[in-house]
Each structure stands twice: as C-alpha cells, then as structure tokens.
Coordinates of C-alpha atoms in Angstrom, one line a residue:
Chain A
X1 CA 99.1 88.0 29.4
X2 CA 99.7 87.3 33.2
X3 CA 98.1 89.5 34.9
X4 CA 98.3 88.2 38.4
X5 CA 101.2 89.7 41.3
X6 CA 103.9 88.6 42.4
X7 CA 103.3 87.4 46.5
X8 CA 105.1 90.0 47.7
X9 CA 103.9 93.1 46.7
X10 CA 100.6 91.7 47.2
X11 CA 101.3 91.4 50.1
X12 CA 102.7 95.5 50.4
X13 CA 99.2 96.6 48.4
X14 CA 96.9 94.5 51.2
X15 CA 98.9 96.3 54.0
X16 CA 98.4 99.7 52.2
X17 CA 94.8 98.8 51.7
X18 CA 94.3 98.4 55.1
X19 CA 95.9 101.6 56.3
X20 CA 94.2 103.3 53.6
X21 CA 90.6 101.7 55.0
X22 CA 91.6 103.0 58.1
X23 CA 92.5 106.5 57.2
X24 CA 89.0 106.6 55.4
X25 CA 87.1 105.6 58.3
X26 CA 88.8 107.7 60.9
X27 CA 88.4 110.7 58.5
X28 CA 84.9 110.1 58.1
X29 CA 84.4 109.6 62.0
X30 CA 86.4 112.2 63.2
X31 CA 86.4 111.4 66.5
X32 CA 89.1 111.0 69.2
X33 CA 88.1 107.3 69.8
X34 CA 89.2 106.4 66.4
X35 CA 92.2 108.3 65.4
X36 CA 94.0 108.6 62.4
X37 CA 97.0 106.2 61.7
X38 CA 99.6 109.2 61.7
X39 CA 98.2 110.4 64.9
X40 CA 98.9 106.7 66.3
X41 CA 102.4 106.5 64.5
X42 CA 103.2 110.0 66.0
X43 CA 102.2 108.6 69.6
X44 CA 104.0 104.9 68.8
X45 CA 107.4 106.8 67.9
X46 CA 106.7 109.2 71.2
X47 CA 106.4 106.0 73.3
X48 CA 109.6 104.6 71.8
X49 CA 111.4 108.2 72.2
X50 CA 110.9 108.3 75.9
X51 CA 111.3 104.8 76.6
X52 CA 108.1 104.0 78.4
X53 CA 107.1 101.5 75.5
X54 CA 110.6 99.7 75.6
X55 CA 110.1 99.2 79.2
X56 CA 106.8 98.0 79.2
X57 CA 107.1 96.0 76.1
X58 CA 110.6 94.6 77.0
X59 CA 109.2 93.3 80.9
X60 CA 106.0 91.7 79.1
X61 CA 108.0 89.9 76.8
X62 CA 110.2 88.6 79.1
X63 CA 107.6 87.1 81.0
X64 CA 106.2 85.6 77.8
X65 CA 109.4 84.1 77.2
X66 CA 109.4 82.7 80.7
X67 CA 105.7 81.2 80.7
X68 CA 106.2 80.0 76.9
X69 CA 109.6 78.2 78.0
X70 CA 108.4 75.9 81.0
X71 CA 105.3 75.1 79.3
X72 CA 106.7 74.4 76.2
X73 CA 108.5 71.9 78.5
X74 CA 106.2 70.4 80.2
X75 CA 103.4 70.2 78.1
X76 CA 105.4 68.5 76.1
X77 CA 106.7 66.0 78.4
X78 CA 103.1 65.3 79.8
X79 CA 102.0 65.0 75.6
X80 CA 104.9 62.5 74.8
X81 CA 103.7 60.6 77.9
X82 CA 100.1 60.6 76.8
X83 CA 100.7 59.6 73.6
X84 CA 102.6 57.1 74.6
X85 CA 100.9 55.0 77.0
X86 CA 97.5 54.4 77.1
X87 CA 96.6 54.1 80.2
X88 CA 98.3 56.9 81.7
X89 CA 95.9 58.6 78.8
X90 CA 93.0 57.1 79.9
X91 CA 93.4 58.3 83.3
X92 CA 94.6 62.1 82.9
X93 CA 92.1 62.6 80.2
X94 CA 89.7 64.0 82.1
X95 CA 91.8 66.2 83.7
X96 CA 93.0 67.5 81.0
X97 CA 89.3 68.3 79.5
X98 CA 88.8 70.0 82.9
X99 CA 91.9 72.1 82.7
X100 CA 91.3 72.9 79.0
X101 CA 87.9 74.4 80.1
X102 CA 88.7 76.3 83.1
X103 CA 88.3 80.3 81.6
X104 CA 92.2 81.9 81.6
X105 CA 90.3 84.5 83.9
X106 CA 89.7 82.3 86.3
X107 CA 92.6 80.6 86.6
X108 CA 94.6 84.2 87.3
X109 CA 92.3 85.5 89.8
X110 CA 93.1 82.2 91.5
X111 CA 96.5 82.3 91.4
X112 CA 96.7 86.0 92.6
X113 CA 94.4 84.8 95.3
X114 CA 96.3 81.8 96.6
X115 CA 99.6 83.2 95.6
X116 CA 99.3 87.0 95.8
X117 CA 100.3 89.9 93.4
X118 CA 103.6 88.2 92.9
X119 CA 105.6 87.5 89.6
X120 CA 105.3 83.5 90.2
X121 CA 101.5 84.0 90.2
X122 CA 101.5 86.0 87.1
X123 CA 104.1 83.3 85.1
X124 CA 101.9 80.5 87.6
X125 CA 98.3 81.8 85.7
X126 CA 99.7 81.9 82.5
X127 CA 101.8 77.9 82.5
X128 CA 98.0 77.1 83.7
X129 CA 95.9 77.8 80.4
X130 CA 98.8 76.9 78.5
X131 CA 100.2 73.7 79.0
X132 CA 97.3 71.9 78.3
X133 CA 96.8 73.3 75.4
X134 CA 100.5 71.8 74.2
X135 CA 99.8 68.7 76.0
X136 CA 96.8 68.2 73.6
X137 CA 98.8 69.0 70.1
X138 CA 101.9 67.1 71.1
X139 CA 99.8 63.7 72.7
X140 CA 98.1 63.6 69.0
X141 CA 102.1 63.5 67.5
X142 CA 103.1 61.1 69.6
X143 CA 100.7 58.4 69.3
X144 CA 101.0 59.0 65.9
X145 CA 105.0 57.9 66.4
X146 CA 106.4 55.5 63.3
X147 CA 106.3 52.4 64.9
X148 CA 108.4 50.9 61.8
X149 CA 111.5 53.3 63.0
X150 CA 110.9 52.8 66.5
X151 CA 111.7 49.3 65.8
X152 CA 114.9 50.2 63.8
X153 CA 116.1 52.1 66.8
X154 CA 115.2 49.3 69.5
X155 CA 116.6 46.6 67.0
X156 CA 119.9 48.9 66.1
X157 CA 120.2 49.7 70.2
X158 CA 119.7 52.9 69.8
X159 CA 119.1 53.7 73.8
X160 CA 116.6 56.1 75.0
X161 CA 118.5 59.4 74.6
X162 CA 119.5 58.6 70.5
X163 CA 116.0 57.0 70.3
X164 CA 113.8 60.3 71.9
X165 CA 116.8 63.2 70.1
X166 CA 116.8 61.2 66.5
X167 CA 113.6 59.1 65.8
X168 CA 111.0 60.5 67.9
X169 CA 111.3 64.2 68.1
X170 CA 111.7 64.5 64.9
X171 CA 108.5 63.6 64.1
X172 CA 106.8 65.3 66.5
X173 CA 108.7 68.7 65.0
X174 CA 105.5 69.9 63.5
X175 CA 103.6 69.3 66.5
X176 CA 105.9 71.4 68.4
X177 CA 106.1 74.0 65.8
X178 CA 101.9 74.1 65.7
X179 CA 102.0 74.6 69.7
X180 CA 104.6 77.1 69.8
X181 CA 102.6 79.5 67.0
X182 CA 99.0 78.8 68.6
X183 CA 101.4 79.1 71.8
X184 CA 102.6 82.4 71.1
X185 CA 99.2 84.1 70.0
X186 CA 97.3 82.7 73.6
X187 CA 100.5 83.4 75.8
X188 CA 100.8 87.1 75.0
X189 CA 96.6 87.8 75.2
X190 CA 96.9 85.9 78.7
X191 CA 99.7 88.3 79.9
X192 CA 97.9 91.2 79.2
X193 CA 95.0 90.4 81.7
X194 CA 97.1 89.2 83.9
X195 CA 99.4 92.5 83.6
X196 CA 96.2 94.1 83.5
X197 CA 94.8 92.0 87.2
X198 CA 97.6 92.2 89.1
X199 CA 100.6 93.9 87.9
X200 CA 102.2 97.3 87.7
X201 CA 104.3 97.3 84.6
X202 CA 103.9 95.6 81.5
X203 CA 101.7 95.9 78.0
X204 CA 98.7 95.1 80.4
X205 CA 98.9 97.2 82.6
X206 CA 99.4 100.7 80.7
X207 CA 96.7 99.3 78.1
X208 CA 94.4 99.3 81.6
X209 CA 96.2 102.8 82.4
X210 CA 94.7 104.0 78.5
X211 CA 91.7 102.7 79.0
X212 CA 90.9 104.6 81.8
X213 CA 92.0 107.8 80.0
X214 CA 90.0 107.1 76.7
X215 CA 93.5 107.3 75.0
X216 CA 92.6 104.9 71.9
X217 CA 95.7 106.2 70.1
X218 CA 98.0 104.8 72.7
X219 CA 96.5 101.9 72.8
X220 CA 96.8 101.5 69.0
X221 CA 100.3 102.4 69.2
X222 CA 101.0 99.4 71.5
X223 CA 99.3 96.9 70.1
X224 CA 100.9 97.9 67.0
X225 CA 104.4 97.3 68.5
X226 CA 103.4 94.0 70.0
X227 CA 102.2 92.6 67.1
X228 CA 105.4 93.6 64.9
X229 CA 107.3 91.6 67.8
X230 CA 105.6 88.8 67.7
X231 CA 106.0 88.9 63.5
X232 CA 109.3 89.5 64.1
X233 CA 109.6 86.3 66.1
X234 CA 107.8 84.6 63.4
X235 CA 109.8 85.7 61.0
X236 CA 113.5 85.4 62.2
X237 CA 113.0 82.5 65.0
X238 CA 110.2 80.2 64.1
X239 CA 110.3 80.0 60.3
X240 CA 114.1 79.6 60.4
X241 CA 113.6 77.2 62.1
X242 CA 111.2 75.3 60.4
X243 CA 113.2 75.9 57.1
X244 CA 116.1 73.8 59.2
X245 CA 114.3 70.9 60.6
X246 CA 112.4 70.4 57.1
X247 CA 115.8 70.5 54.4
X248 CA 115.7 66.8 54.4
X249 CA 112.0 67.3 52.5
X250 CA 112.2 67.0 48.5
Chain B
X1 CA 131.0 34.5 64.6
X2 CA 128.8 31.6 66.1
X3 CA 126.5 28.8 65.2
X4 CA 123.5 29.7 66.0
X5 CA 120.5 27.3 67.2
X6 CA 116.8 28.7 67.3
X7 CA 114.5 26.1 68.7
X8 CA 111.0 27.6 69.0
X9 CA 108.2 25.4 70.9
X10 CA 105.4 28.2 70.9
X11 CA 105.1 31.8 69.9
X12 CA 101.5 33.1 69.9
X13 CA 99.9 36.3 70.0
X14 CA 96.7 37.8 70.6
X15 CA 94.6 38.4 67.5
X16 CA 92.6 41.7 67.9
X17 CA 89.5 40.7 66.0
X18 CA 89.1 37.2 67.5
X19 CA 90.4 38.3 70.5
X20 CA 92.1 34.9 71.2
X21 CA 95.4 33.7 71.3
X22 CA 96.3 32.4 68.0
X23 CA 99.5 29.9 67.4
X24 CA 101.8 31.3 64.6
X25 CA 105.1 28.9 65.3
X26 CA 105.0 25.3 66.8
X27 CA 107.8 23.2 67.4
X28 CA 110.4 25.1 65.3
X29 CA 114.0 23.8 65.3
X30 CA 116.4 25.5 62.9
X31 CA 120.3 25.4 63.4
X32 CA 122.9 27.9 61.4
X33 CA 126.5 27.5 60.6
X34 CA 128.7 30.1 60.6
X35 CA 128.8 32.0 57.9
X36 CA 125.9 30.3 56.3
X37 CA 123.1 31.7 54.1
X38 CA 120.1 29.9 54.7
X39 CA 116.8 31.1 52.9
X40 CA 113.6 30.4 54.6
X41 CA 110.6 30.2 52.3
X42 CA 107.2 29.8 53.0
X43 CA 103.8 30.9 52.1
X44 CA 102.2 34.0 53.0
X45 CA 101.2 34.8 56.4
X46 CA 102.5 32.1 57.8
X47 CA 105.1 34.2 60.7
X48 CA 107.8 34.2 58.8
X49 CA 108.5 38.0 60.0
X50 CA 107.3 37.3 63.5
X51 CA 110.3 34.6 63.6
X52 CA 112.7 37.6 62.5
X53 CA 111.1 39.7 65.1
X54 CA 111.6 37.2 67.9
X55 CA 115.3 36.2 66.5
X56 CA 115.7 39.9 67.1
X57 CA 114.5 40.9 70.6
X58 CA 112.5 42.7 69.1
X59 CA 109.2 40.1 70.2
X60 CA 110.2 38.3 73.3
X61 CA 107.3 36.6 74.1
X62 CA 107.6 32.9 72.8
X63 CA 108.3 29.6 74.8
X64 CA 112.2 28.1 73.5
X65 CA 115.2 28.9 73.1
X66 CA 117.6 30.9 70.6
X67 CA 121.7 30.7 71.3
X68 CA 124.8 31.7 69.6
X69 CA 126.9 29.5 70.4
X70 CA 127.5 28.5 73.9
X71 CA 125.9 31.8 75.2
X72 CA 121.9 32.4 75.1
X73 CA 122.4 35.9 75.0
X74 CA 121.3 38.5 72.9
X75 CA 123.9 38.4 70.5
X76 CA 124.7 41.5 67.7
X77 CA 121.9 41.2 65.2
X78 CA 121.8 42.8 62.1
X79 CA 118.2 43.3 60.5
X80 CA 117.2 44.2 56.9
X81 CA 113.5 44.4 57.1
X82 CA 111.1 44.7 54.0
X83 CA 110.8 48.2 54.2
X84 CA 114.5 50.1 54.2
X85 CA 113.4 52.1 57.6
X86 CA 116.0 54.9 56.9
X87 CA 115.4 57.9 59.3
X88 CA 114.6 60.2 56.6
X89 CA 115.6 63.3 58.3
X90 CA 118.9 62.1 58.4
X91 CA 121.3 61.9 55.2
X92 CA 122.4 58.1 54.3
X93 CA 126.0 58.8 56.2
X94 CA 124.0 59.7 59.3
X95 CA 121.7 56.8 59.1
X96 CA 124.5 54.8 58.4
X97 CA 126.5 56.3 61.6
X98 CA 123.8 56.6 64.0
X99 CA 122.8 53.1 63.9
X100 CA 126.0 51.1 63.4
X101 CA 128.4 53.8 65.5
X102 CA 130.6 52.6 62.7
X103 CA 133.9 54.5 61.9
X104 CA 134.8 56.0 58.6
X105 CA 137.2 53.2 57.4
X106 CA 134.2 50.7 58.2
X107 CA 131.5 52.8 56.2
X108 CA 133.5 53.7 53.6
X109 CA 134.2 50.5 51.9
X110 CA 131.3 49.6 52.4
X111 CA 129.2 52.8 50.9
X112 CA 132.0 52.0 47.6
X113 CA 131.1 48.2 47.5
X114 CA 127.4 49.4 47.3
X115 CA 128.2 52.3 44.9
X116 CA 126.4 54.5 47.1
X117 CA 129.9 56.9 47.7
X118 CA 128.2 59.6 45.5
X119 CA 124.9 59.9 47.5
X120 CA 126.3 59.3 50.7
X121 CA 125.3 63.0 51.8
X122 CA 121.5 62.3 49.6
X123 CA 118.9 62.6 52.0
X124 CA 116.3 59.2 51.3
X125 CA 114.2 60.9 49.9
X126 CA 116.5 61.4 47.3
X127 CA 117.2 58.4 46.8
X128 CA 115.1 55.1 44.6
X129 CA 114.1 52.6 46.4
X130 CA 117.2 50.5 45.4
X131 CA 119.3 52.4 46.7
X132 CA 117.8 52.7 50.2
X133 CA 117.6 49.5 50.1
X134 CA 121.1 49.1 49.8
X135 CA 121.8 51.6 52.7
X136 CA 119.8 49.1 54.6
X137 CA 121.9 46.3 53.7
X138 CA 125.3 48.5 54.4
X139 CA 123.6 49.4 57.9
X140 CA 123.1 45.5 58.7
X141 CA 126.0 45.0 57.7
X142 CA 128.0 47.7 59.5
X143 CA 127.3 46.1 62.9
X144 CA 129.2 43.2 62.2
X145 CA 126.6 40.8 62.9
X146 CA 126.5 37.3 64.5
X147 CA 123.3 37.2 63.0
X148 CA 121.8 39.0 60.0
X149 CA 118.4 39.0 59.6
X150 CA 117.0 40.0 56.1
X151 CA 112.8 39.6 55.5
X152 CA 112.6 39.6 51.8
X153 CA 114.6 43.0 51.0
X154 CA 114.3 43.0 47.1
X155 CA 110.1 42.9 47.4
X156 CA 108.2 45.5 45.7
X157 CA 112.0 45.9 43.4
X158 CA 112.0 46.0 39.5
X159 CA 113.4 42.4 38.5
X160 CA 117.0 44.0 37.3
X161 CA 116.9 46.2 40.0
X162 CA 116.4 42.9 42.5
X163 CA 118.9 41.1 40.7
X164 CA 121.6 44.2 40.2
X165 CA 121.2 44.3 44.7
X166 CA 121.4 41.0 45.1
X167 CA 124.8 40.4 43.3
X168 CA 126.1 43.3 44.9
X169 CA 124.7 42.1 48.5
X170 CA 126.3 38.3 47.4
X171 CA 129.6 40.2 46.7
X172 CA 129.2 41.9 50.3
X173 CA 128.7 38.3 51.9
X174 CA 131.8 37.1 50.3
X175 CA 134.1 39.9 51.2
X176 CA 132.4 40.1 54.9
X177 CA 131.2 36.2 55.6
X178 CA 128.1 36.4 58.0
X179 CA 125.5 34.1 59.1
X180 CA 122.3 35.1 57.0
X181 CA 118.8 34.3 57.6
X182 CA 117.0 35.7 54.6
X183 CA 113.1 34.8 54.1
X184 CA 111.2 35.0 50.9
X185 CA 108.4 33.2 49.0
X186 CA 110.0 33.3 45.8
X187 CA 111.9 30.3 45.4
X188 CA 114.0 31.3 42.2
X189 CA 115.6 34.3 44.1
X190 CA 116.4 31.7 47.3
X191 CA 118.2 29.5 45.2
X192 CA 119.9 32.4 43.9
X193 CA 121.7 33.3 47.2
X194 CA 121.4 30.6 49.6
X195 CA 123.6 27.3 50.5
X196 CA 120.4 25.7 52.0
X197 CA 116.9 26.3 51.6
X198 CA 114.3 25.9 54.9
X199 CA 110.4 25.5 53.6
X200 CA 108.1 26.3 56.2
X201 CA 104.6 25.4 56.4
X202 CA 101.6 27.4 56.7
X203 CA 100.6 28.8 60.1
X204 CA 101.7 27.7 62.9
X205 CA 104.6 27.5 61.4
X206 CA 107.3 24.4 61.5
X207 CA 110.3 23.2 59.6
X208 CA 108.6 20.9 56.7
X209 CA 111.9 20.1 55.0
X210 CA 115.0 21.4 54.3
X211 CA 117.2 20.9 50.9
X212 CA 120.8 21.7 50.4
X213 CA 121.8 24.5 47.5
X214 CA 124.3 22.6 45.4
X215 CA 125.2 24.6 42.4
X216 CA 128.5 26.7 42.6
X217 CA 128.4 30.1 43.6
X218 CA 129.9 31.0 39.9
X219 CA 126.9 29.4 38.6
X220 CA 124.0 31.3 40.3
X221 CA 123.8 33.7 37.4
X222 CA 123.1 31.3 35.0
X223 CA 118.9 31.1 35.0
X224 CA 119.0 27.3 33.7
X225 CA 120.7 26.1 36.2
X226 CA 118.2 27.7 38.7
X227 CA 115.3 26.7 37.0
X228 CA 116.4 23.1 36.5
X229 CA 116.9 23.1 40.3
X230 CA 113.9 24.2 41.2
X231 CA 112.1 21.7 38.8
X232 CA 114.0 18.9 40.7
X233 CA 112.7 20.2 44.1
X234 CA 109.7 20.2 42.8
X235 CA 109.7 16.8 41.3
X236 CA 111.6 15.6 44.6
X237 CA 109.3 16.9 46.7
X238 CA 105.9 17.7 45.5
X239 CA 104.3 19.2 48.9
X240 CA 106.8 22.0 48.8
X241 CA 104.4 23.4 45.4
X242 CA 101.6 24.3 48.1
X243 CA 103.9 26.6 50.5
X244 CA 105.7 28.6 47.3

C-alpha cells in the first residue's frame, strides 16, 4: 500500500507543523517577546485595517522594484560583457571581487554620506551590493554561450539585435532567472537597513520603530506580510515565467 | 546563380597545444559550375570543415581568393553543418523563418517536399535526428543560395535513414538547382549525389585529383552501379585508397 502524500498537502501539514511548533513554544514561554501566532495574526490584520502596513509595505516594495530593475539591467549588461570578452574580464575582475566584498552596510552609510538622506542614496546603496552579484551569475552564462548556434546566426546573418533576442538570451534565461530569485531574497534584506539607516517610511523603518518598543508581535506581523509578497511574486511572476521560457523542453 | 572559383594559397591557424601556427590548406584551387554538386572527400582531419568555414565568412583569415562570379563579395551562402544547429527554443517554423526571413509560399513547399508539414510547429526536441536534419537542409535551402555548403549532413544517421534524406535532398536539388559543395569521407554516398568528385589529401590540404560522376541520375539508386564505380576509381587511381 502507498503510504506516502501527495506534494501538496505535505506541504499544508509542514505549514501546520510549524505554526503548531510555534504555538507550543510561545505557550510554554509565556512571554511578551515571543507571542502567540493569533496574537501576531490579530496585530497583522490590525496593521492591514488601518493601513499603516499597506503604506509601509507598498513604498518598500516599490523601491525594491526600482533597485531590482536597474540592476537587473546592468548587471546584466556588465555579465554579458564579461563573459564575452576576455580581456575586458581579466581587467574588471578585480573589481568586481572588491565590490562583491564591500559589507552592504558599508556601502549605505557611504552613500547616505556622500549623497544624503535622499531616495537616490537609498536605491544608489542598494544597485551597489547588487549588481555585482548579477554580474557574477550572468558572466558564468555567457561564456558558457553555444558557440555551434552562434555560428548559425553569424553564418544565417542574423545581425546583432536577432542574434542577442533569439540565440543568446535564451540561454542565458536560467542565469537570469537564478539572479532575479537570489536577487529578490538580498534586495529586500538590503532595503530594510537602509529604510532602517536613513529613511522615514518603509518596512525598515517601523521594524526600527518596533524594536525600540519591544513590540515582537508587530514585527512578526510584518515580516509575515513581506514574506507572503515576495511568495507571491514567486508564485505568479517568476515561475510563470519560467514555465514560458522552458515549453520548448521535452 | 554564379560560378564560383575558390583558390586558397594558405589558411593556418594557431594550434593551442603547440602553440604554433599549423598549415591546414596549401595551394587550393577548386572552381564550381552553376548548379553543380561537387563532393569533396578526404580523410579525417585534414580541414575539410575549416574550408566550409572560410567559404562561409565565417573564418576570414586565409591568404587567396573566393568569387562568385565576377564579384569577390560575400555572396548568399547556405550552410548545412554536421550538426542540424536548430535553435531549440524555437519550433521548426520559427527556426525556419528566423534564419531564411523566408515567406510562407517559400517555406511551405519546401516543409511538404521534406514531409516535415506535420511537425512544422514540433519543437527539436521533438523531433529524430532525421528530421532536424532535414530542417537544416530546408533552412539552407530557403535562402536561395549562390552557394550551399553541406559538411557531411547524414553522419552519425541510420543507413536508411541516410539514404531516405538523401533522395529527398537529391529531389530538392532538382526542383531548386544550386551550386552544392558537400564534403564527406564516405565515398559510396559521394558517388551517390555528386556530378564530380574532389579528393583531397591529408593536411595541409590540396586538390589531389578530381574524377567526373558519370552514371545517370536515374541510376544512382542502383548499389551495383555505385560499387562498380568506385572499384574503377580505385583501380584507376590507386593513391585515392589512402585519403577514403
């Protein structure tokens, strides 16, 4: 007899094991620093009710979606470049070791010194610690390129444009798709220090504003929304869009 | 469509082990009537590919000359290489339409003459080897070429799955005439299709002789003829036994 579960409701028990875990635990600490998850839904639907989480929650991910955009963009271009010619690889390697290194923290304080407590600075801090990290993945898909239909495309007079939107970005669709998840998970914990540094709105900042009222609920009840957005993104943006680019797979 | 008239003093490249330059064609001097099927055969390794590379644009560093006619420019090539090189994101009609910019009453015929109308929305993947081979011939094809290149396109192909594609590409020469270039080291198979045969030697590579395909195109089926041929080329020139 099979015994085993279908994927899904696996997946359903492991979530109500987890809340379950959690009950047990806050039960047995009984303490206001670890609260019990209908404490935190009760506070989360609050939030939502008087709009201060939609706000805050809304202008955070609008700056992710800004700072994920350009540098989606130009890591890219600088990877495709990389990959590409070795040379230009051999030179900016370095660099890019440098820049990969440089703590996030750093590179925010920077910016809000040089720049001030502006918007640019906050978007500036975050395009820093990210792009490299896309430059990285994509530069491995592109010297990785099929030289074979590369050749087809030069020999067939394909052009640049055809060449770059038919041959070569295709392949390099799973390189995007890997630096747009790992993207996503290092963009939003950037924004939140920099929210927390040097802005005054944002996840950040009232996660700074609930720390410094020991309200551990609240903070629960926001993290819990951001990470059900970000799912949501993975579910209904970036697997959709996987499942398009890969049909042509058996 | 054009003679054409390759003449080759020097092609070299730059081995990465010896790190010298190493000669792969010397002295080469081939000329192609229109609408001819000329098969080159030669051993191994001996550049028969990097000619079809440099025939194509696709190498351009080599001492000589290649022109179509009265023009040395870089004429319409169509190139069949040994593996089919289909995009494989793309279906067939899209590889097909992205690489010719063929119209639908170009493709069309030509998908039918191949028998490839019913997979014509397959992604490769879907499709046997045969097949995409066959899309590969229709996208050569499909650009009208002055020149179509083909480096042995039936290798690695079942024997009646070779011959089945090349009757069907010897039908698509007929109906579309085109000068062919078609290289191969298996002798049978260039009797097969060609009206002359070019051996080459080993590398560097030059013209060692060249021999005239006289049985009628009706005829090419019939595997005694072939062979009988090929024993006479072999009788009439015995060096040719080392490059096949």
């Amino acid at each position: 007899m099979d015994t085993s579960l279908h994927p899904q409701k696996l997946s359903v028990l492991s979530v109500l094991i987890f809340f379950g875990l959690w009950q047990s635990l806050a039960m047995l600490i009984h303490s206001n620093t670890f609260p019990l998850p209908i404490v935190v839904l009760d506070v989360l639907w609050q939030e939502i009710s008087n709009g201060q989480l939609p706000y805050h929650l809304g202008i955070t991910l609008i700056r992710l979606a800004i700072s994920f955009t350009i540098s989606m963009i130009i890591g890219c271009a600088i990877g495709i470049l990389l990959g590409q010619y070795k040379q230009l690889n051999a030179f900016f390697d370095n660099w890019l070791v440098i820049f990969l290194n440089i703590p996030a923290l750093v590179t925010i304080i920077l910016c809000y010194v040089w720049f001030g407590l502006i918007e640019t600075a906050a978007i500036l801090a975050v395009v820093i610690n990210k792009v490299p990290n896309v430059v990285v993945t994509i530069r491995e898909g592109a010297r990785t390129l099929d030289q074979d239909l590369m050749e087809m495309a030069d020999c067939y007079r394909f052009g640049k444009w055809k060449t770059f939107l038919h041959v070569v970005w295709p392949q390099l669709h799973p390189f995007v798709m890997a630096a747009a998840r790992s993207g996503l998970a290092l963009i939003w914990k950037i924004i939140l220090v920099v929210e927390l540094l040097g802005r005054s709105n944002g996840m950040g900042y009232q996660l700074h504003l609930f720390f410094q009222l020991f309200d551990v609920a609240s903070i629960l009840a926001y993290t819990i929304a951001f990470v059900s957005v970000i799912q949501i993104i993975e579910l209904f943006i970036l697997k959709p869009l996987d499942q398009k680019a890969l049909r042509w797979r058996r | 469509m054009t003679d054409v008239s390759i003449k080759i003093s020097h092609k070299s490249y730059l081995s990465p082990d010896a790190e010298e330059q190493k000669t792969v064609i010397k002295n080469l001097d081939i000329s192609l009537k229109s609408g001819e099927f000329v098969c080159l055969v030669g051993p191994s390794g001996c550049g028969k590919t990097t000619l079809l590379n440099t025939l194509s644009g696709l190498d351009k560093k080599y001492q000589g000359s290649i022109n179509f006619g009265e023009n040395d420019i870089q004429a319409n090539i169509g190139y069949v290489f040994q593996n089919p090189r289909l995009l494989p994101w793309r279906t067939v009609r899209e590889n097909l339409a992205l690489a010719t910019n063929a119209s639908d009453d170009v493709l069309e015929p030509l998908l039918e003459l191949m028998k490839l109308t019913d997979v014509q929305n397959s992604y490769p993947e879907q499709l046997s080897l045969g097949m995409s081979r066959r899309v590969a011939i229709i996208r050569a094809f499909a650009v009208d070429p002055e020149l179509l290149l083909m480096d042995e396109p039936f290798v690695s192909l079942d024997p009646p799955t070779a011959r089945q594609v090349r009757q069907l590409l010897i039908e698509l020469w007929t109906n579309r005439p085109h000068t062919i270039l078609f290289v191969t080291h298996n002798l049978r198979e260039a009797i097969a299709l060609a009206d002359r045969l070019i051996f080459l030697s080993a590398s560097p590579m030059s013209v060692v002789t060249e021999i005239p395909v006289p049985i009628a195109r009706n005829q090419r089926l019939n595997e005694s003829e072939i062979e009988s041929f090929r024993a006479k080329i072999f009788s009439d020139f015995p060096e040719i036994a080392s490059l096949v």
